[in-house]
PDB file of C-alpha atoms in Angstrom:
ATOM      1  CA  MET A   1     175.507 109.241 141.275  1.00 78.00           C
ATOM      2  CA  GLN A   2     175.259 109.942 144.971  1.00 89.00           C
ATOM      3  CA  LYS A   3     176.526 106.911 146.824  1.00 93.00           C
ATOM      4  CA  PRO A   4     174.328 105.450 149.951  1.00 95.00           C
ATOM      5  CA  GLU A   5     175.558 106.752 153.247  1.00 95.00           C
ATOM      6  CA  VAL A   6     176.979 104.106 155.705  1.00 96.00           C
ATOM      7  CA  VAL A   7     175.554 104.247 159.186  1.00 96.00           C
ATOM      8  CA  GLN A   8     176.807 102.492 162.080  1.00 95.00           C
ATOM      9  CA  LEU A   9     174.439 100.318 164.289  1.00 95.00           C
ATOM     10  CA  GLU A  10     175.709  98.991 167.493  1.00 94.00           C
ATOM     11  CA  ALA A  11     174.306  95.560 168.096  1.00 94.00           C
ATOM     12  CA  GLN A  12     174.299  92.660 170.665  1.00 92.00           C
ATOM     13  CA  LEU A  13     173.976  89.072 170.159  1.00 91.00           C
ATOM     14  CA  ARG A  14     170.514  87.858 171.469  1.00 84.00           C
ATOM     15  CA  ASP A  15     169.899  84.395 172.986  1.00 76.00           C
ATOM     16  CA  THR A  16     166.519  83.565 171.221  1.00 69.00           C
ATOM     17  CA  GLY A  17     165.631  81.633 174.333  1.00 61.00           C
ATOM     18  CA  SER A  18     166.221  83.826 177.088  1.00 53.00           C
ATOM     19  CA  LYS A  19     163.688  86.728 176.433  1.00 60.00           C
ATOM     20  CA  ASN A  20     160.892  86.739 174.073  1.00 66.00           C
ATOM     21  CA  ALA A  21     160.186  89.449 171.517  1.00 63.00           C
ATOM     22  CA  LYS A  22     157.692  91.163 173.558  1.00 66.00           C
ATOM     23  CA  ASP A  23     160.224  91.643 176.624  1.00 70.00           C
ATOM     24  CA  LEU A  24     162.807  93.127 174.332  1.00 68.00           C
ATOM     25  CA  ARG A  25     160.232  95.549 172.974  1.00 66.00           C
ATOM     26  CA  ASN A  26     159.281  96.747 176.366  1.00 71.00           C
ATOM     27  CA  GLU A  27     163.009  97.621 177.012  1.00 76.00           C
ATOM     28  CA  LYS A  28     162.994  99.589 173.685  1.00 84.00           C
ATOM     29  CA  VAL A  29     165.199  97.028 171.930  1.00 88.00           C
ATOM     30  CA  VAL A  30     164.150  95.710 168.657  1.00 91.00           C
ATOM     31  CA  PRO A  31     165.007  92.057 167.833  1.00 91.00           C
ATOM     32  CA  ALA A  32     166.613  91.311 164.459  1.00 93.00           C
ATOM     33  CA  VAL A  33     168.287  88.706 162.329  1.00 95.00           C
ATOM     34  CA  VAL A  34     171.383  89.168 159.939  1.00 95.00           C
ATOM     35  CA  TYR A  35     171.826  86.806 157.311  1.00 94.00           C
ATOM     36  CA  GLY A  36     173.270  86.919 153.544  1.00 93.00           C
ATOM     37  CA  PRO A  37     176.681  85.998 151.930  1.00 93.00           C
ATOM     38  CA  GLY A  38     178.535  88.380 154.419  1.00 91.00           C
ATOM     39  CA  VAL A  39     177.728  86.108 157.219  1.00 91.00           C
ATOM     40  CA  GLU A  40     179.679  82.921 157.815  1.00 86.00           C
ATOM     41  CA  GLY A  41     177.684  80.099 159.185  1.00 83.00           C
ATOM     42  CA  GLU A  42     174.404  80.397 160.738  1.00 86.00           C
ATOM     43  CA  ASN A  43     172.430  83.627 160.983  1.00 92.00           C
ATOM     44  CA  LEU A  44     173.120  85.900 163.583  1.00 93.00           C
ATOM     45  CA  HIS A  45     170.253  86.793 166.285  1.00 93.00           C
ATOM     46  CA  ILE A  46     170.644  90.038 167.431  1.00 93.00           C
ATOM     47  CA  GLN A  47     169.110  93.194 169.437  1.00 92.00           C
ATOM     48  CA  VAL A  48     169.499  96.731 168.555  1.00 93.00           C
ATOM     49  CA  ASP A  49     168.289  99.906 170.147  1.00 93.00           C
ATOM     50  CA  GLU A  50     164.908 100.922 168.878  1.00 93.00           C
ATOM     51  CA  ILE A  51     165.768 104.812 168.854  1.00 93.00           C
ATOM     52  CA  ASP A  52     168.751 104.198 166.663  1.00 94.00           C
ATOM     53  CA  VAL A  53     166.559 102.189 164.029  1.00 94.00           C
ATOM     54  CA  ASP A  54     163.998 104.800 163.996  1.00 94.00           C
ATOM     55  CA  LYS A  55     166.629 107.538 163.098  1.00 94.00           C
ATOM     56  CA  ILE A  56     167.650 105.184 160.469  1.00 94.00           C
ATOM     57  CA  LEU A  57     164.135 104.674 159.024  1.00 93.00           C
ATOM     58  CA  SER A  58     163.466 108.368 158.962  1.00 93.00           C
ATOM     59  CA  VAL A  59     165.790 108.579 155.935  1.00 93.00           C
ATOM     60  CA  SER A  60     163.963 107.681 152.485  1.00 91.00           C
ATOM     61  CA  ASP A  61     167.298 107.328 150.694  1.00 95.00           C
ATOM     62  CA  ILE A  62     169.061 103.726 150.509  1.00 95.00           C
ATOM     63  CA  GLN A  63     171.573 103.212 153.292  1.00 95.00           C
ATOM     64  CA  PHE A  64     174.092 100.689 154.103  1.00 96.00           C
ATOM     65  CA  ILE A  65     173.883  99.697 157.834  1.00 96.00           C
ATOM     66  CA  GLU A  66     177.214  98.692 159.372  1.00 96.00           C
ATOM     67  CA  ILE A  67     176.244  96.334 162.178  1.00 95.00           C
ATOM     68  CA  ASN A  68     178.798  96.138 164.943  1.00 95.00           C
ATOM     69  CA  VAL A  69     178.426  92.982 167.020  1.00 92.00           C
ATOM     70  CA  ASP A  70     180.641  90.734 169.053  1.00 87.00           C
ATOM     71  CA  GLY A  71     183.570  92.193 167.688  1.00 89.00           C
ATOM     72  CA  LYS A  72     182.955  91.934 164.101  1.00 93.00           C
ATOM     73  CA  LYS A  73     181.337  94.377 161.487  1.00 95.00           C
ATOM     74  CA  TYR A  74     178.899  93.282 158.648  1.00 96.00           C
ATOM     75  CA  LEU A  75     177.659  95.621 155.993  1.00 96.00           C
ATOM     76  CA  THR A  76     174.039  95.337 155.398  1.00 96.00           C
ATOM     77  CA  LEU A  77     170.751  96.468 153.819  1.00 96.00           C
ATOM     78  CA  PHE A  78     167.188  96.203 155.200  1.00 93.00           C
ATOM     79  CA  LYS A  79     165.733  93.419 153.936  1.00 92.00           C
ATOM     80  CA  LYS A  80     162.358  93.703 155.682  1.00 93.00           C
ATOM     81  CA  VAL A  81     161.018  95.694 158.326  1.00 93.00           C
ATOM     82  CA  GLU A  82     157.867  94.581 160.539  1.00 93.00           C
ATOM     83  CA  PHE A  83     155.824  97.299 161.974  1.00 92.00           C
ATOM     84  CA  HIS A  84     153.203  97.223 164.686  1.00 89.00           C
ATOM     85  CA  PRO A  85     149.625  97.767 162.921  1.00 92.00           C
ATOM     86  CA  VAL A  86     148.452 100.175 165.619  1.00 91.00           C
ATOM     87  CA  ASN A  87     151.338 102.143 167.012  1.00 90.00           C
ATOM     88  CA  ASP A  88     153.876 101.735 164.035  1.00 90.00           C
ATOM     89  CA  ARG A  89     156.763 100.732 166.325  1.00 90.00           C
ATOM     90  CA  VAL A  90     159.294  98.637 164.732  1.00 91.00           C
ATOM     91  CA  LEU A  91     158.660  94.821 165.766  1.00 90.00           C
ATOM     92  CA  HIS A  92     161.309  93.084 163.860  1.00 91.00           C
ATOM     93  CA  LEU A  93     164.229  93.435 161.307  1.00 93.00           C
ATOM     94  CA  ASP A  94     165.606  91.392 158.773  1.00 95.00           C
ATOM     95  CA  LEU A  95     168.851  92.693 157.705  1.00 96.00           C
ATOM     96  CA  TYR A  96     170.980  91.320 154.524  1.00 96.00           C
ATOM     97  CA  ALA A  97     174.677  91.024 154.692  1.00 96.00           C
ATOM     98  CA  VAL A  98     176.217  92.101 151.239  1.00 95.00           C
ATOM     99  CA  GLU A  99     179.397  91.017 149.673  1.00 95.00           C
ATOM    100  CA  GLU A 100     181.044  93.294 147.352  1.00 94.00           C
ATOM    101  CA  ASP A 101     180.997  90.601 144.212  1.00 94.00           C
ATOM    102  CA  VAL A 102     177.663  89.573 144.902  1.00 95.00           C
ATOM    103  CA  LYS A 103     174.689  91.322 143.301  1.00 96.00           C
ATOM    104  CA  VAL A 104     171.832  92.768 145.476  1.00 95.00           C
ATOM    105  CA  ILE A 105     168.027  93.036 144.633  1.00 94.00           C
ATOM    106  CA  THR A 106     166.585  95.994 146.320  1.00 94.00           C
ATOM    107  CA  ARG A 107     164.393  99.032 145.589  1.00 95.00           C
ATOM    108  CA  ILE A 108     165.798 102.620 144.823  1.00 96.00           C
ATOM    109  CA  PRO A 109     163.691 105.491 145.659  1.00 96.00           C
ATOM    110  CA  ILE A 110     163.341 108.081 142.888  1.00 96.00           C
ATOM    111  CA  ARG A 111     163.724 111.784 143.612  1.00 95.00           C
ATOM    112  CA  LEU A 112     162.215 114.663 141.401  1.00 95.00           C
ATOM    113  CA  GLU A 113     164.500 117.621 140.680  1.00 95.00           C
ATOM    114  CA  GLY A 114     163.645 121.162 139.724  1.00 95.00           C
ATOM    115  CA  THR A 115     160.526 122.596 138.725  1.00 95.00           C
ATOM    116  CA  ALA A 116     158.997 121.548 135.185  1.00 95.00           C
ATOM    117  CA  ILE A 117     158.182 124.151 132.651  1.00 95.00           C
ATOM    118  CA  GLY A 118     154.625 122.634 132.402  1.00 94.00           C
ATOM    119  CA  VAL A 119     153.908 122.959 135.996  1.00 95.00           C
ATOM    120  CA  GLN A 120     154.913 126.597 135.766  1.00 94.00           C
ATOM    121  CA  ASN A 121     152.396 126.726 133.011  1.00 93.00           C
ATOM    122  CA  GLY A 122     149.585 125.467 135.170  1.00 93.00           C
ATOM    123  CA  GLY A 123     150.294 121.478 134.492  1.00 94.00           C
ATOM    124  CA  ARG A 124     150.083 118.837 137.199  1.00 94.00           C
ATOM    125  CA  ILE A 125     152.863 116.429 138.417  1.00 95.00           C
ATOM    126  CA  PHE A 126     151.662 112.676 138.334  1.00 95.00           C
ATOM    127  CA  GLN A 127     154.160 110.258 139.598  1.00 96.00           C
ATOM    128  CA  PRO A 128     153.296 106.561 139.282  1.00 95.00           C
ATOM    129  CA  LEU A 129     156.534 105.137 140.512  1.00 95.00           C
ATOM    130  CA  HIS A 130     158.244 106.254 143.322  1.00 95.00           C
ATOM    131  CA  LYS A 131     160.775 103.508 143.675  1.00 95.00           C
ATOM    132  CA  ILE A 132     162.099 100.851 141.286  1.00 95.00           C
ATOM    133  CA  LYS A 133     163.373  97.373 141.786  1.00 95.00           C
ATOM    134  CA  VAL A 134     167.017  96.718 140.640  1.00 96.00           C
ATOM    135  CA  LYS A 135     169.662  94.255 140.624  1.00 96.00           C
ATOM    136  CA  ALA A 136     173.343  95.401 140.965  1.00 96.00           C
ATOM    137  CA  LEU A 137     176.599  95.032 142.866  1.00 96.00           C
ATOM    138  CA  PRO A 138     176.660  96.892 146.188  1.00 96.00           C
ATOM    139  CA  SER A 139     179.267  99.413 145.076  1.00 95.00           C
ATOM    140  CA  LEU A 140     177.082 100.283 142.088  1.00 96.00           C
ATOM    141  CA  ILE A 141     173.836 100.982 144.353  1.00 96.00           C
ATOM    142  CA  PRO A 142     172.921 104.778 144.371  1.00 96.00           C
ATOM    143  CA  ALA A 143     171.222 106.459 147.352  1.00 96.00           C
ATOM    144  CA  HIS A 144     168.344 107.491 144.973  1.00 96.00           C
ATOM    145  CA  PHE A 145     167.799 108.010 141.310  1.00 96.00           C
ATOM    146  CA  SER A 146     167.803 111.797 140.420  1.00 94.00           C
ATOM    147  CA  CYS A 147     165.174 112.790 137.773  1.00 93.00           C
ATOM    148  CA  ASP A 148     165.607 116.182 136.468  1.00 95.00           C
ATOM    149  CA  ILE A 149     162.077 117.494 135.308  1.00 96.00           C
ATOM    150  CA  THR A 150     163.020 121.095 134.834  1.00 95.00           C
ATOM    151  CA  LYS A 151     162.500 120.866 130.735  1.00 96.00           C
ATOM    152  CA  LEU A 152     159.301 118.848 130.898  1.00 96.00           C
ATOM    153  CA  LYS A 153     156.260 120.671 129.225  1.00 96.00           C
ATOM    154  CA  ILE A 154     152.535 119.763 129.593  1.00 95.00           C
ATOM    155  CA  GLY A 155     152.239 116.361 128.273  1.00 95.00           C
ATOM    156  CA  ALA A 156     155.842 115.314 128.432  1.00 96.00           C
ATOM    157  CA  ASN A 157     156.853 112.322 130.571  1.00 95.00           C
ATOM    158  CA  LEU A 158     160.126 110.314 131.492  1.00 96.00           C
ATOM    159  CA  HIS A 159     160.394 106.572 131.672  1.00 96.00           C
ATOM    160  CA  ILE A 160     162.735 104.222 133.399  1.00 96.00           C
ATOM    161  CA  SER A 161     164.851 104.144 130.459  1.00 95.00           C
ATOM    162  CA  ASP A 162     165.730 108.005 131.079  1.00 95.00           C
ATOM    163  CA  LEU A 163     167.442 107.174 134.291  1.00 94.00           C
ATOM    164  CA  ASN A 164     171.226 106.817 134.924  1.00 92.00           C
ATOM    165  CA  LEU A 165     171.196 102.888 134.966  1.00 94.00           C
ATOM    166  CA  GLU A 166     174.929 102.412 134.224  1.00 92.00           C
ATOM    167  CA  GLY A 167     175.652  99.145 135.788  1.00 94.00           C
ATOM    168  CA  ILE A 168     172.203  98.645 137.041  1.00 96.00           C
ATOM    169  CA  GLU A 169     169.759  96.124 135.873  1.00 97.00           C
ATOM    170  CA  PRO A 170     166.177  97.292 136.416  1.00 96.00           C
ATOM    171  CA  LEU A 171     163.571  94.559 137.123  1.00 96.00           C
ATOM    172  CA  ILE A 172     160.868  96.413 135.622  1.00 93.00           C
ATOM    173  CA  GLY A 173     159.943  97.593 131.927  1.00 94.00           C
ATOM    174  CA  LEU A 174     162.340 100.178 130.732  1.00 96.00           C
ATOM    175  CA  ASP A 175     159.091 101.870 129.103  1.00 95.00           C
ATOM    176  CA  ARG A 176     157.429 102.175 132.619  1.00 96.00           C
ATOM    177  CA  THR A 177     156.471 106.036 133.162  1.00 96.00           C
ATOM    178  CA  VAL A 178     158.240 107.610 136.063  1.00 96.00           C
ATOM    179  CA  VAL A 179     156.620 111.250 135.780  1.00 96.00           C
ATOM    180  CA  ILE A 180     154.235 112.822 133.643  1.00 96.00           C
ATOM    181  CA  ILE A 181     153.125 116.421 133.456  1.00 95.00           C
ATOM    182  CA  LYS A 182     149.466 116.298 132.950  1.00 95.00           C
ATOM    183  CA  PRO A 183     147.231 119.322 131.743  1.00 94.00           C
ATOM    184  CA  PRO A 184     145.471 121.747 134.248  1.00 90.00           C
ATOM    185  CA  ARG A 185     141.990 120.602 135.185  1.00 81.00           C
ATOM    186  CA  SER A 186     140.546 123.324 133.004  1.00 66.00           C
ATOM    187  CA  GLY A 187     142.186 122.217 129.781  1.00 49.00           C
ATOM    188  CA  ILE A 188     140.878 118.711 130.298  1.00 51.00           C
ATOM    189  CA  VAL A 189     138.106 118.800 127.586  1.00 44.00           C
ATOM    190  CA  GLY A 190     135.156 116.623 127.628  1.00 41.00           C
ATOM    191  CA  LEU A 191     135.279 115.384 131.111  1.00 46.00           C
ATOM    192  CA  THR A 192     132.246 115.492 133.190  1.00 42.00           C
ATOM    193  CA  PRO A 193     132.588 116.357 136.951  1.00 43.00           C
ATOM    194  CA  GLU A 194     132.113 112.240 137.887  1.00 47.00           C
ATOM    195  CA  GLU A 195     134.973 111.458 135.428  1.00 45.00           C
ATOM    196  CA  ASP A 196     137.110 114.343 136.747  1.00 48.00           C
ATOM    197  CA  GLU A 197     136.693 112.757 140.489  1.00 47.00           C
ATOM    198  CA  ASP A 198     137.434 109.157 138.977  1.00 50.00           C
ATOM    199  CA  GLU A 199     140.645 110.612 137.478  1.00 50.00           C
ATOM    200  CA  ASP A 200     141.698 111.998 141.140  1.00 49.00           C
ATOM    201  CA  ALA A 201     140.984 108.593 142.729  1.00 47.00           C
ATOM    202  CA  ASP A 202     142.989 106.760 140.198  1.00 50.00           C
ATOM    203  CA  GLU A 203     145.971 109.213 140.796  1.00 48.00           C
ATOM    204  CA  GLU A 204     145.673 108.663 144.717  1.00 46.00           C
ATOM    205  CA  SER A 205     145.749 104.955 144.253  1.00 44.00           C
ATOM    206  CA  ALA A 206     148.797 104.929 142.034  1.00 44.00           C
ATOM    207  CA  GLU A 207     150.795 107.367 144.211  1.00 43.00           C
ATOM    208  CA  GLY A 208     149.873 105.101 147.207  1.00 43.00           C
ATOM    209  CA  ALA A 209     150.529 101.778 145.402  1.00 41.00           C
ATOM    210  CA  GLU A 210     154.666 102.379 146.034  1.00 41.00           C
ATOM    211  CA  GLY A 211     155.004 102.157 150.199  1.00 39.00           C
ATOM    212  CA  GLU A 212     157.540 104.252 152.162  1.00 40.00           C
ATOM    213  CA  GLY A 213     160.120 103.394 154.289  1.00 40.00           C
ATOM    214  CA  ALA A 214     162.488 100.317 154.196  1.00 47.00           C
ATOM    215  CA  GLU A 215     162.159  98.109 151.170  1.00 49.00           C
ATOM    216  CA  ASP A 216     163.049  94.534 150.544  1.00 53.00           C
ATOM    217  CA  ALA A 217     166.706  93.868 149.487  1.00 54.00           C
ATOM    218  CA  GLU A 218     167.618  90.026 148.330  1.00 55.00           C
ATOM    219  CA  GLY A 219     170.921  88.853 147.179  1.00 51.00           C
ATOM    220  CA  GLU A 220     171.679  86.440 144.668  1.00 49.00           C
ATOM    221  CA  GLU A 221     174.900  84.379 144.678  1.00 41.00           C
ATOM    222  CA  ALA A 222     177.281  85.312 141.720  1.00 37.00           C
TER     223      ALA A 222
END
């Protein structure tokens, strides 16, 4: 299991009454809030550099973000990232401060490894799940799930139960399909052109159902 990288993020405490969020964004600063079992007392209202945040969000793997603010450090995960609907700039961050003995709920990306035998024989990869929601202690959270598809022939598939889930509780059915190798289009017998187009639409819809970027992370007290 590849452990998540820990990245540093410098922050400053933010007086919620001094400047509004729009003024901060004009200064290339992103308003944020830190909360969770790793925070004693009230939530922390902070501001962070927009460029630093963009660098972290450019990585698809799970990362722990160590917030350095006011002489203290907080190990966090992104809980929620709000983007501008037009220019896609980050508008606001929610950061969840973890504790080593408190389980966290988050979504782990799935990375396909290798080239399937079925693909070499003309088959097509269909991946209906790109991330799965899990619950685990922070120390057991992987950067991603690796899914070796090398031996998959046409018609073969892998399920959630085939992933390395040691110490991790998936919050989704173990029988859910992660990846399947479909036959080549010329090998699909009995489909009319209209039905073949419908299948393409279904695949695109399924592949788009799992959003990219940061995902929710929630904690639950032990």
